[in-house]
């Protein structure tokens, strides 16, 4: 999912594709006020959903400006997704590198009776590798997103620009292998 200018078109496209294909998913962003309503509609489609916090600069009329509100929204939406996964009506994933968030989701999932294999944690290639390995070793489903194709470089640069601390992280990874 890109910036809010593309939300409606992306959701419309998803509805069309989902009517014909099972192996197609959509990403929803917890920083947008609209996502509670979008999720309600999407859940009616027996969807595959990746929940993320959201990466684009959005105005306060459309998105929570405070990180604590974005996190709270993430957990609320995650609860709805876990409930749907438990019912077998959605395939779900949480795209985040936030270790505390993942811990809390795992705790809530266990409380709700959702088995570890009923959801995925997804991260970008090369980020939080130790955490990725620990989650996989503990029986969680861990998927790593890799950029590829003609536009991998601009995509990767955008991800670095979102979080300048990643530049140092990538350089350190290159030097230490
Ligand atoms: C698989 C995947 C797919 C995505 N797809 C989309 C998409 O389609 N649309 C979209 O808008 N956004 C997408 N994103 C980006 C997402 O919206 C966030 O901008 C991005 O993941 C940063 O938020 P966070 O939840 O990882 O952690 P943040 O809220 O940024 O950080 C919380 C804590 O997590 C840890 N952390 C976060 N990032 C790092 C890091 N790079 N290295 C080390 N520690 C870190 C730190 O402890 C940090 O304090 C995607 C992210 C992932 C992982």
Short mmCIF file of N, CA and C and ligand atoms in Angstrom, two decimals:
data_model
loop_
_atom_site.label_atom_id
_atom_site.label_comp_id
_atom_site.label_asym_id
_atom_site.label_seq_id
_atom_site.Cartn_x
_atom_site.Cartn_y
_atom_site.Cartn_z
N UNK A 1 0.85 -1.18 0.00
CA UNK A 1 0.00 0.00 0.00
C UNK A 1 0.89 1.23 0.00
N UNK A 2 0.57 2.16 -0.90
CA UNK A 2 1.38 3.38 -0.98
C UNK A 2 0.69 4.50 -0.18
N UNK A 3 0.82 5.75 -0.60
CA UNK A 3 0.25 6.86 0.18
C UNK A 3 -1.28 6.90 0.01
N UNK A 4 -1.95 7.73 0.84
CA UNK A 4 -3.42 7.73 0.87
C UNK A 4 -4.06 8.03 -0.48
N UNK A 5 -3.34 8.74 -1.35
CA UNK A 5 -3.90 9.05 -2.67
C UNK A 5 -4.26 7.77 -3.43
N UNK A 6 -3.63 6.66 -3.07
CA UNK A 6 -3.83 5.39 -3.81
C UNK A 6 -4.67 4.36 -3.04
N UNK A 7 -5.12 4.70 -1.83
CA UNK A 7 -5.82 3.70 -1.00
C UNK A 7 -7.07 3.15 -1.69
N UNK A 8 -7.95 4.05 -2.13
CA UNK A 8 -9.22 3.57 -2.71
C UNK A 8 -8.97 2.74 -3.95
N UNK A 9 -8.07 3.21 -4.82
CA UNK A 9 -7.79 2.46 -6.05
C UNK A 9 -7.21 1.09 -5.73
N UNK A 10 -6.34 1.04 -4.72
CA UNK A 10 -5.71 -0.23 -4.35
C UNK A 10 -6.75 -1.20 -3.77
N UNK A 11 -7.64 -0.66 -2.93
CA UNK A 11 -8.70 -1.51 -2.36
C UNK A 11 -9.65 -2.00 -3.46
N UNK A 12 -9.99 -1.12 -4.39
CA UNK A 12 -10.87 -1.53 -5.50
C UNK A 12 -10.21 -2.64 -6.32
N UNK A 13 -8.94 -2.45 -6.60
CA UNK A 13 -8.21 -3.46 -7.36
C UNK A 13 -8.17 -4.78 -6.61
N UNK A 14 -7.98 -4.69 -5.30
CA UNK A 14 -7.94 -5.92 -4.51
C UNK A 14 -9.28 -6.66 -4.59
N UNK A 15 -10.39 -5.92 -4.49
CA UNK A 15 -11.71 -6.57 -4.57
C UNK A 15 -11.86 -7.32 -5.88
N UNK A 16 -11.45 -6.69 -6.98
CA UNK A 16 -11.57 -7.30 -8.30
C UNK A 16 -10.71 -8.57 -8.37
N UNK A 17 -9.47 -8.44 -7.93
CA UNK A 17 -8.55 -9.59 -8.01
C UNK A 17 -8.99 -10.72 -7.08
N UNK A 18 -9.45 -10.33 -5.89
CA UNK A 18 -9.83 -11.35 -4.89
C UNK A 18 -11.03 -12.17 -5.37
N UNK A 19 -11.88 -11.55 -6.19
CA UNK A 19 -13.05 -12.27 -6.71
C UNK A 19 -12.61 -13.43 -7.61
N UNK A 20 -11.42 -13.33 -8.18
CA UNK A 20 -10.97 -14.36 -9.12
C UNK A 20 -9.82 -15.21 -8.61
N UNK A 21 -9.09 -14.71 -7.62
CA UNK A 21 -7.88 -15.42 -7.17
C UNK A 21 -7.86 -15.54 -5.65
N UNK A 22 -7.32 -16.63 -5.16
CA UNK A 22 -7.18 -16.78 -3.70
C UNK A 22 -5.83 -16.27 -3.21
N UNK A 23 -4.82 -16.41 -4.07
CA UNK A 23 -3.47 -16.09 -3.62
C UNK A 23 -3.09 -14.63 -3.89
N UNK A 24 -3.92 -13.72 -3.36
CA UNK A 24 -3.63 -12.29 -3.54
C UNK A 24 -3.96 -11.58 -2.23
N UNK A 25 -3.05 -10.71 -1.80
CA UNK A 25 -3.24 -10.07 -0.50
C UNK A 25 -3.21 -8.56 -0.61
N UNK A 26 -3.52 -7.94 0.53
CA UNK A 26 -3.48 -6.47 0.58
C UNK A 26 -2.79 -6.05 1.86
N UNK A 27 -2.16 -4.88 1.81
CA UNK A 27 -1.49 -4.34 2.98
C UNK A 27 -2.34 -3.18 3.53
N UNK A 28 -2.55 -3.14 4.84
CA UNK A 28 -3.27 -2.04 5.48
C UNK A 28 -2.35 -1.37 6.50
N UNK A 29 -2.58 -0.06 6.70
CA UNK A 29 -1.65 0.74 7.52
C UNK A 29 -2.33 1.25 8.78
N UNK A 30 -1.75 0.96 9.93
CA UNK A 30 -2.42 1.31 11.20
C UNK A 30 -2.38 2.80 11.49
N UNK A 31 -1.54 3.58 10.78
CA UNK A 31 -1.51 5.02 11.09
C UNK A 31 -2.69 5.78 10.50
N UNK A 32 -3.46 5.17 9.63
CA UNK A 32 -4.60 5.87 9.00
C UNK A 32 -5.87 5.69 9.83
N UNK A 33 -6.63 6.79 10.01
CA UNK A 33 -7.90 6.69 10.73
C UNK A 33 -8.86 5.77 10.00
N UNK A 34 -8.77 5.74 8.68
CA UNK A 34 -9.75 5.02 7.87
C UNK A 34 -9.59 3.50 7.96
N UNK A 35 -8.47 3.03 8.53
CA UNK A 35 -8.17 1.60 8.39
C UNK A 35 -9.13 0.69 9.15
N UNK A 36 -9.71 1.17 10.28
CA UNK A 36 -10.71 0.34 10.97
C UNK A 36 -11.85 -0.01 10.01
N UNK A 37 -12.34 1.02 9.31
CA UNK A 37 -13.45 0.79 8.37
C UNK A 37 -12.99 -0.05 7.17
N UNK A 38 -11.80 0.22 6.68
CA UNK A 38 -11.28 -0.56 5.54
C UNK A 38 -11.13 -2.03 5.92
N UNK A 39 -10.64 -2.25 7.13
CA UNK A 39 -10.44 -3.65 7.54
C UNK A 39 -11.78 -4.38 7.63
N UNK A 40 -12.78 -3.70 8.16
CA UNK A 40 -14.10 -4.33 8.27
C UNK A 40 -14.58 -4.80 6.89
N UNK A 41 -14.41 -3.94 5.88
CA UNK A 41 -14.85 -4.31 4.53
C UNK A 41 -13.98 -5.41 3.94
N UNK A 42 -12.69 -5.31 4.17
CA UNK A 42 -11.76 -6.30 3.59
C UNK A 42 -12.00 -7.68 4.22
N UNK A 43 -12.31 -7.70 5.53
CA UNK A 43 -12.50 -8.99 6.19
C UNK A 43 -13.67 -9.77 5.59
N UNK A 44 -14.60 -9.07 4.98
CA UNK A 44 -15.74 -9.76 4.36
C UNK A 44 -15.31 -10.56 3.13
N UNK A 45 -14.08 -10.34 2.66
CA UNK A 45 -13.61 -10.99 1.43
C UNK A 45 -12.80 -12.26 1.72
N UNK A 46 -12.75 -12.71 2.98
CA UNK A 46 -11.84 -13.81 3.35
C UNK A 46 -10.44 -13.53 2.79
N UNK A 47 -9.85 -12.48 3.26
CA UNK A 47 -8.64 -11.95 2.61
C UNK A 47 -7.33 -12.54 3.14
N UNK A 48 -6.27 -12.09 2.49
CA UNK A 48 -4.92 -12.25 3.01
C UNK A 48 -4.48 -10.80 3.31
N UNK A 49 -4.12 -10.49 4.55
CA UNK A 49 -3.83 -9.10 4.93
C UNK A 49 -2.48 -9.00 5.63
N UNK A 50 -1.71 -8.02 5.20
CA UNK A 50 -0.49 -7.65 5.95
C UNK A 50 -0.77 -6.32 6.64
N UNK A 51 -0.60 -6.29 7.95
CA UNK A 51 -0.77 -5.05 8.69
C UNK A 51 0.60 -4.43 8.93
N UNK A 52 0.74 -3.13 8.59
CA UNK A 52 1.98 -2.39 8.88
C UNK A 52 1.60 -1.08 9.57
N UNK A 53 2.59 -0.35 10.06
CA UNK A 53 2.28 0.93 10.69
C UNK A 53 2.04 2.01 9.65
N UNK A 54 2.75 1.96 8.52
CA UNK A 54 2.60 2.98 7.48
C UNK A 54 3.87 3.79 7.34
N UNK A 55 4.28 4.03 6.09
CA UNK A 55 5.61 4.58 5.83
C UNK A 55 5.60 5.97 5.20
N UNK A 56 4.45 6.50 4.85
CA UNK A 56 4.43 7.75 4.06
C UNK A 56 4.09 8.93 4.95
N UNK A 57 4.48 10.11 4.50
CA UNK A 57 4.15 11.31 5.27
C UNK A 57 2.71 11.67 4.97
N UNK A 58 1.86 11.61 6.00
CA UNK A 58 0.44 11.90 5.81
C UNK A 58 0.03 13.02 6.76
N UNK A 59 -0.97 13.84 6.35
CA UNK A 59 -1.40 14.95 7.23
C UNK A 59 -2.18 14.43 8.43
N UNK A 60 -2.24 15.27 9.49
CA UNK A 60 -2.91 14.87 10.73
C UNK A 60 -4.41 14.65 10.53
N UNK A 61 -4.98 15.17 9.44
CA UNK A 61 -6.41 14.91 9.18
C UNK A 61 -6.63 13.46 8.76
N UNK A 62 -5.57 12.80 8.30
CA UNK A 62 -5.74 11.45 7.77
C UNK A 62 -5.06 10.37 8.61
N UNK A 63 -4.01 10.77 9.33
CA UNK A 63 -3.22 9.75 10.04
C UNK A 63 -2.85 10.23 11.44
N UNK A 64 -2.74 9.29 12.37
CA UNK A 64 -2.32 9.63 13.73
C UNK A 64 -0.92 10.23 13.70
N UNK A 65 -0.76 11.44 14.23
CA UNK A 65 0.60 12.01 14.24
C UNK A 65 1.49 11.37 15.31
N UNK A 66 0.86 10.84 16.39
CA UNK A 66 1.68 10.34 17.51
C UNK A 66 1.95 8.85 17.37
N UNK A 67 3.22 8.46 17.58
CA UNK A 67 3.59 7.05 17.45
C UNK A 67 2.78 6.16 18.41
N UNK A 68 2.52 6.68 19.63
CA UNK A 68 1.79 5.84 20.59
C UNK A 68 0.38 5.52 20.07
N UNK A 69 -0.24 6.47 19.34
CA UNK A 69 -1.57 6.20 18.78
C UNK A 69 -1.48 5.21 17.62
N UNK A 70 -0.41 5.32 16.84
CA UNK A 70 -0.22 4.38 15.72
C UNK A 70 -0.06 2.96 16.28
N UNK A 71 0.72 2.85 17.36
CA UNK A 71 0.95 1.53 17.98
C UNK A 71 -0.35 0.97 18.57
N UNK A 72 -1.11 1.86 19.23
CA UNK A 72 -2.38 1.41 19.82
C UNK A 72 -3.33 0.91 18.72
N UNK A 73 -3.37 1.67 17.62
CA UNK A 73 -4.21 1.26 16.49
C UNK A 73 -3.73 -0.08 15.92
N UNK A 74 -2.41 -0.25 15.85
CA UNK A 74 -1.84 -1.51 15.33
C UNK A 74 -2.34 -2.69 16.17
N UNK A 75 -2.30 -2.53 17.49
CA UNK A 75 -2.71 -3.63 18.37
C UNK A 75 -4.21 -3.90 18.27
N UNK A 76 -4.99 -2.83 18.12
CA UNK A 76 -6.44 -3.02 17.99
C UNK A 76 -6.75 -3.78 16.70
N UNK A 77 -6.13 -3.35 15.60
CA UNK A 77 -6.37 -4.00 14.30
C UNK A 77 -5.82 -5.43 14.32
N UNK A 78 -4.68 -5.61 14.99
CA UNK A 78 -4.09 -6.95 15.09
C UNK A 78 -5.06 -7.90 15.79
N UNK A 79 -5.74 -7.39 16.82
CA UNK A 79 -6.71 -8.22 17.54
C UNK A 79 -7.82 -8.69 16.62
N UNK A 80 -8.29 -7.80 15.76
CA UNK A 80 -9.35 -8.18 14.82
C UNK A 80 -8.84 -9.20 13.81
N UNK A 81 -7.62 -8.99 13.36
CA UNK A 81 -7.03 -9.94 12.39
C UNK A 81 -6.83 -11.30 13.03
N UNK A 82 -6.36 -11.33 14.27
CA UNK A 82 -6.14 -12.61 14.94
C UNK A 82 -7.47 -13.35 15.13
N UNK A 83 -8.51 -12.59 15.46
CA UNK A 83 -9.82 -13.23 15.62
C UNK A 83 -10.27 -13.87 14.30
N UNK A 84 -10.05 -13.16 13.20
CA UNK A 84 -10.44 -13.69 11.88
C UNK A 84 -9.59 -14.92 11.52
N UNK A 85 -8.30 -14.85 11.85
CA UNK A 85 -7.42 -16.00 11.55
C UNK A 85 -7.86 -17.21 12.36
N UNK A 86 -8.23 -16.98 13.60
CA UNK A 86 -8.68 -18.09 14.45
C UNK A 86 -9.94 -18.75 13.88
N UNK A 87 -10.81 -17.91 13.29
CA UNK A 87 -12.04 -18.44 12.67
C UNK A 87 -11.73 -19.10 11.33
N UNK A 88 -10.52 -18.90 10.82
CA UNK A 88 -10.16 -19.46 9.52
C UNK A 88 -10.70 -18.64 8.36
N UNK A 89 -11.04 -17.36 8.61
CA UNK A 89 -11.60 -16.53 7.54
C UNK A 89 -10.59 -15.52 6.99
N UNK A 90 -9.35 -15.56 7.45
CA UNK A 90 -8.32 -14.65 6.91
C UNK A 90 -6.95 -15.27 7.10
N UNK A 91 -6.06 -14.98 6.14
CA UNK A 91 -4.63 -15.29 6.31
C UNK A 91 -3.96 -13.98 6.65
N UNK A 92 -3.20 -13.96 7.73
CA UNK A 92 -2.76 -12.65 8.24
C UNK A 92 -1.25 -12.59 8.49
N UNK A 93 -0.74 -11.35 8.40
CA UNK A 93 0.69 -11.13 8.65
C UNK A 93 0.87 -9.77 9.29
N UNK A 94 1.89 -9.67 10.12
CA UNK A 94 2.25 -8.40 10.75
C UNK A 94 3.63 -7.99 10.24
N UNK A 95 3.68 -6.89 9.49
CA UNK A 95 4.95 -6.42 8.93
C UNK A 95 5.54 -5.36 9.83
N UNK A 96 6.45 -5.75 10.69
CA UNK A 96 7.06 -4.78 11.62
C UNK A 96 8.40 -5.30 12.12
N UNK A 97 9.31 -4.35 12.45
CA UNK A 97 10.59 -4.70 13.07
C UNK A 97 10.58 -4.38 14.55
N UNK A 98 9.42 -4.02 15.06
CA UNK A 98 9.26 -3.55 16.43
C UNK A 98 9.16 -4.76 17.37
N UNK A 99 10.27 -5.04 18.06
CA UNK A 99 10.33 -6.25 18.90
C UNK A 99 9.26 -6.23 19.99
N UNK A 100 9.02 -5.05 20.61
CA UNK A 100 8.02 -4.98 21.69
C UNK A 100 6.63 -5.27 21.14
N UNK A 101 6.37 -4.72 19.94
CA UNK A 101 5.06 -4.94 19.31
C UNK A 101 4.86 -6.44 19.02
N UNK A 102 5.89 -7.06 18.50
CA UNK A 102 5.78 -8.49 18.16
C UNK A 102 5.55 -9.32 19.42
N UNK A 103 6.28 -8.96 20.47
CA UNK A 103 6.11 -9.67 21.75
C UNK A 103 4.66 -9.57 22.23
N UNK A 104 4.11 -8.36 22.15
CA UNK A 104 2.74 -8.13 22.61
C UNK A 104 1.73 -8.88 21.73
N UNK A 105 1.96 -8.88 20.43
CA UNK A 105 1.05 -9.61 19.53
C UNK A 105 1.11 -11.11 19.83
N UNK A 106 2.32 -11.61 20.03
CA UNK A 106 2.45 -13.04 20.35
C UNK A 106 1.73 -13.38 21.65
N UNK A 107 1.84 -12.47 22.62
CA UNK A 107 1.17 -12.70 23.91
C UNK A 107 -0.35 -12.71 23.73
N UNK A 108 -0.85 -11.70 22.99
CA UNK A 108 -2.31 -11.63 22.78
C UNK A 108 -2.81 -12.81 21.97
N UNK A 109 -2.01 -13.22 20.98
CA UNK A 109 -2.42 -14.36 20.16
C UNK A 109 -2.55 -15.61 21.03
N UNK A 110 -1.58 -15.81 21.92
CA UNK A 110 -1.63 -16.98 22.80
C UNK A 110 -2.87 -16.90 23.70
N UNK A 111 -3.14 -15.70 24.24
CA UNK A 111 -4.33 -15.52 25.10
C UNK A 111 -5.61 -15.83 24.35
N UNK A 112 -5.61 -15.50 23.05
CA UNK A 112 -6.83 -15.70 22.25
C UNK A 112 -6.94 -17.13 21.72
N UNK A 113 -5.91 -17.92 21.99
CA UNK A 113 -5.95 -19.30 21.49
C UNK A 113 -5.58 -19.42 20.02
N UNK A 114 -4.81 -18.46 19.52
CA UNK A 114 -4.35 -18.53 18.12
C UNK A 114 -2.99 -19.24 18.08
N UNK A 115 -2.89 -20.37 17.41
CA UNK A 115 -1.60 -21.05 17.36
C UNK A 115 -0.55 -20.23 16.62
N UNK A 116 0.73 -20.51 16.91
CA UNK A 116 1.82 -19.73 16.31
C UNK A 116 1.80 -19.77 14.79
N UNK A 117 1.34 -20.89 14.24
CA UNK A 117 1.36 -21.01 12.77
C UNK A 117 0.15 -20.35 12.12
N UNK A 118 -0.72 -19.69 12.92
CA UNK A 118 -1.91 -19.09 12.31
C UNK A 118 -1.66 -17.66 11.82
N UNK A 119 -0.44 -17.15 12.02
CA UNK A 119 -0.12 -15.81 11.51
C UNK A 119 1.37 -15.74 11.19
N UNK A 120 1.74 -14.73 10.38
CA UNK A 120 3.14 -14.54 10.02
C UNK A 120 3.66 -13.22 10.58
N UNK A 121 4.95 -13.21 10.92
CA UNK A 121 5.65 -11.96 11.18
C UNK A 121 6.50 -11.73 9.93
N UNK A 122 6.49 -10.50 9.42
CA UNK A 122 7.25 -10.22 8.19
C UNK A 122 8.19 -9.03 8.43
N UNK A 123 9.40 -9.18 7.94
CA UNK A 123 10.38 -8.08 8.07
C UNK A 123 11.14 -7.92 6.76
N UNK A 124 11.81 -6.79 6.64
CA UNK A 124 12.62 -6.55 5.45
C UNK A 124 13.95 -7.29 5.56
N UNK A 125 14.45 -7.71 4.42
CA UNK A 125 15.71 -8.44 4.36
C UNK A 125 16.84 -7.64 5.03
N UNK A 126 17.57 -8.29 5.93
CA UNK A 126 18.74 -7.67 6.54
C UNK A 126 18.45 -6.87 7.80
N UNK A 127 17.16 -6.70 8.14
CA UNK A 127 16.83 -5.89 9.33
C UNK A 127 16.36 -6.80 10.46
N UNK A 128 16.93 -6.61 11.64
CA UNK A 128 16.58 -7.41 12.83
C UNK A 128 16.80 -8.91 12.58
N UNK A 129 17.94 -9.25 12.01
CA UNK A 129 18.17 -10.66 11.65
C UNK A 129 18.18 -11.58 12.86
N UNK A 130 18.72 -11.10 13.98
CA UNK A 130 18.73 -11.96 15.18
C UNK A 130 17.31 -12.26 15.63
N UNK A 131 16.49 -11.21 15.61
CA UNK A 131 15.10 -11.38 16.03
C UNK A 131 14.38 -12.33 15.06
N UNK A 132 14.65 -12.17 13.77
CA UNK A 132 14.04 -13.08 12.77
C UNK A 132 14.36 -14.53 13.12
N UNK A 133 15.65 -14.78 13.39
CA UNK A 133 16.09 -16.16 13.67
C UNK A 133 15.44 -16.67 14.96
N UNK A 134 15.39 -15.80 15.98
CA UNK A 134 14.80 -16.23 17.27
C UNK A 134 13.33 -16.59 17.10
N UNK A 135 12.60 -15.78 16.32
CA UNK A 135 11.18 -16.06 16.13
C UNK A 135 11.00 -17.37 15.38
N UNK A 136 11.78 -17.55 14.32
CA UNK A 136 11.65 -18.79 13.53
C UNK A 136 12.00 -20.00 14.40
N UNK A 137 13.06 -19.87 15.21
CA UNK A 137 13.47 -20.98 16.08
C UNK A 137 12.40 -21.30 17.12
N UNK A 138 11.60 -20.29 17.48
CA UNK A 138 10.58 -20.51 18.50
C UNK A 138 9.26 -20.99 17.89
N UNK A 139 9.27 -21.26 16.60
CA UNK A 139 8.07 -21.84 15.99
C UNK A 139 7.12 -20.84 15.39
N UNK A 140 7.52 -19.56 15.32
CA UNK A 140 6.68 -18.57 14.65
C UNK A 140 6.95 -18.60 13.16
N UNK A 141 5.97 -18.20 12.37
CA UNK A 141 6.17 -18.14 10.92
C UNK A 141 6.78 -16.78 10.59
N UNK A 142 8.00 -16.82 10.08
CA UNK A 142 8.76 -15.59 9.83
C UNK A 142 9.03 -15.50 8.34
N UNK A 143 8.56 -14.42 7.71
CA UNK A 143 8.81 -14.25 6.27
C UNK A 143 9.64 -12.99 6.04
N UNK A 144 10.57 -13.08 5.13
CA UNK A 144 11.46 -11.95 4.86
C UNK A 144 11.16 -11.38 3.47
N UNK A 145 10.96 -10.07 3.42
CA UNK A 145 10.63 -9.42 2.15
C UNK A 145 11.93 -8.95 1.47
N UNK A 146 12.10 -9.38 0.22
CA UNK A 146 13.30 -9.03 -0.54
C UNK A 146 12.89 -8.20 -1.74
N UNK A 147 13.56 -7.06 -1.95
CA UNK A 147 13.25 -6.26 -3.14
C UNK A 147 14.01 -6.87 -4.33
N UNK A 148 13.36 -6.91 -5.48
CA UNK A 148 13.99 -7.49 -6.67
C UNK A 148 13.39 -6.84 -7.91
N UNK A 149 13.93 -7.18 -9.06
CA UNK A 149 13.41 -6.63 -10.31
C UNK A 149 14.07 -5.29 -10.64
N UNK A 150 13.58 -4.67 -11.72
CA UNK A 150 14.24 -3.47 -12.25
C UNK A 150 14.24 -2.32 -11.24
N UNK A 151 13.23 -2.28 -10.34
CA UNK A 151 13.10 -1.13 -9.46
C UNK A 151 13.56 -1.41 -8.03
N UNK A 152 14.37 -2.47 -7.85
CA UNK A 152 14.76 -2.81 -6.48
C UNK A 152 15.55 -1.67 -5.83
N UNK A 153 16.38 -0.96 -6.62
CA UNK A 153 17.26 0.03 -6.03
C UNK A 153 16.49 1.26 -5.51
N UNK A 154 15.62 1.89 -6.36
CA UNK A 154 14.84 3.00 -5.81
C UNK A 154 13.96 2.59 -4.63
N UNK A 155 13.42 1.37 -4.69
CA UNK A 155 12.58 0.89 -3.58
C UNK A 155 13.41 0.81 -2.31
N UNK A 156 14.60 0.22 -2.43
CA UNK A 156 15.47 0.04 -1.26
C UNK A 156 15.90 1.40 -0.70
N UNK A 157 16.18 2.35 -1.60
CA UNK A 157 16.59 3.70 -1.15
C UNK A 157 15.45 4.38 -0.40
N UNK A 158 14.21 4.15 -0.85
CA UNK A 158 13.07 4.74 -0.14
C UNK A 158 12.98 4.18 1.27
N UNK A 159 13.23 2.87 1.39
CA UNK A 159 13.17 2.24 2.72
C UNK A 159 14.26 2.82 3.63
N UNK A 160 15.44 3.07 3.05
CA UNK A 160 16.52 3.66 3.86
C UNK A 160 16.15 5.08 4.27
N UNK A 161 15.54 5.82 3.34
CA UNK A 161 15.19 7.21 3.63
C UNK A 161 14.15 7.30 4.75
N UNK A 162 13.27 6.27 4.85
CA UNK A 162 12.27 6.26 5.91
C UNK A 162 12.91 6.24 7.29
N UNK A 163 14.07 5.61 7.35
CA UNK A 163 14.71 5.44 8.65
C UNK A 163 16.21 5.57 8.45
N UNK A 164 16.73 6.82 8.52
CA UNK A 164 18.15 7.06 8.23
C UNK A 164 19.08 6.18 9.06
N UNK A 165 18.64 5.75 10.25
CA UNK A 165 19.49 4.87 11.06
C UNK A 165 19.83 3.59 10.31
N UNK A 166 19.00 3.22 9.34
CA UNK A 166 19.25 1.99 8.58
C UNK A 166 20.50 2.08 7.71
N UNK A 167 20.87 3.31 7.33
CA UNK A 167 22.05 3.45 6.47
C UNK A 167 23.28 2.92 7.22
N UNK A 168 23.42 3.34 8.47
CA UNK A 168 24.54 2.87 9.29
C UNK A 168 24.46 1.37 9.50
N UNK A 169 23.22 0.89 9.69
CA UNK A 169 23.01 -0.54 9.92
C UNK A 169 23.46 -1.35 8.70
N UNK A 170 23.08 -0.89 7.50
CA UNK A 170 23.43 -1.60 6.27
C UNK A 170 24.94 -1.58 6.07
N UNK A 171 25.56 -0.40 6.31
CA UNK A 171 27.01 -0.31 6.14
C UNK A 171 27.73 -1.26 7.09
N UNK A 172 27.26 -1.30 8.35
CA UNK A 172 27.88 -2.21 9.33
C UNK A 172 27.73 -3.66 8.87
N UNK A 173 26.52 -4.00 8.34
CA UNK A 173 26.28 -5.38 7.87
C UNK A 173 27.22 -5.73 6.73
N UNK A 174 27.47 -4.72 5.82
CA UNK A 174 28.34 -5.00 4.67
C UNK A 174 29.78 -5.25 5.13
N UNK A 175 30.19 -4.49 6.16
CA UNK A 175 31.57 -4.62 6.62
C UNK A 175 31.79 -5.88 7.44
N UNK A 176 30.75 -6.27 8.20
CA UNK A 176 30.93 -7.43 9.07
C UNK A 176 30.43 -8.72 8.42
N UNK A 177 29.82 -8.61 7.20
CA UNK A 177 29.32 -9.80 6.53
C UNK A 177 28.07 -10.30 7.21
C1 LIG B 1 7.34 -6.74 5.29
C2 LIG B 1 7.02 -5.28 5.32
C3 LIG B 1 6.20 -4.72 4.36
C4 LIG B 1 5.86 -3.37 4.37
N1 LIG B 1 4.99 -2.88 3.46
C5 LIG B 1 4.57 -1.60 3.57
C6 LIG B 1 3.58 -1.08 2.69
O1 LIG B 1 3.08 -1.77 1.78
N2 LIG B 1 3.17 0.21 2.87
C7 LIG B 1 3.67 1.01 3.86
O2 LIG B 1 3.23 2.15 4.00
N3 LIG B 1 4.64 0.55 4.68
C8 LIG B 1 5.10 -0.72 4.56
N4 LIG B 1 6.08 -1.18 5.42
C9 LIG B 1 6.79 -0.23 6.31
C10 LIG B 1 6.03 0.03 7.62
O3 LIG B 1 4.84 0.73 7.39
C11 LIG B 1 6.90 0.84 8.60
O4 LIG B 1 7.16 2.10 8.05
C12 LIG B 1 8.24 0.21 8.92
O5 LIG B 1 8.11 -1.19 9.08
C13 LIG B 1 8.80 0.82 10.22
O6 LIG B 1 7.93 0.58 11.30
P1 LIG B 1 8.16 -0.62 12.33
O7 LIG B 1 6.84 -1.16 12.71
O8 LIG B 1 9.08 -1.63 11.71
O9 LIG B 1 8.89 0.00 13.58
P2 LIG B 1 8.99 1.53 14.12
O10 LIG B 1 7.71 1.96 14.72
O11 LIG B 1 9.60 2.39 13.05
O12 LIG B 1 10.06 1.33 15.26
C14 LIG B 1 9.73 0.71 16.50
C15 LIG B 1 10.95 -0.02 17.04
O13 LIG B 1 11.24 -1.15 16.19
C16 LIG B 1 12.65 -1.30 16.07
N5 LIG B 1 13.01 -1.07 14.67
C17 LIG B 1 12.22 -0.53 13.71
N6 LIG B 1 12.86 -0.49 12.54
C18 LIG B 1 14.09 -1.00 12.77
C19 LIG B 1 15.21 -1.23 11.97
N7 LIG B 1 15.21 -0.90 10.69
N8 LIG B 1 16.31 -1.78 12.51
C20 LIG B 1 16.33 -2.11 13.82
N9 LIG B 1 15.28 -1.91 14.64
C21 LIG B 1 14.18 -1.39 14.13
C22 LIG B 1 13.30 -0.27 16.97
O14 LIG B 1 13.46 -0.84 18.24
C23 LIG B 1 12.22 0.81 17.03
O15 LIG B 1 12.33 1.61 18.16
C24 LIG B 1 6.41 -2.53 5.40
C25 LIG B 1 7.24 -3.08 6.37
C26 LIG B 1 7.55 -4.43 6.35
C27 LIG B 1 8.43 -5.00 7.41
#
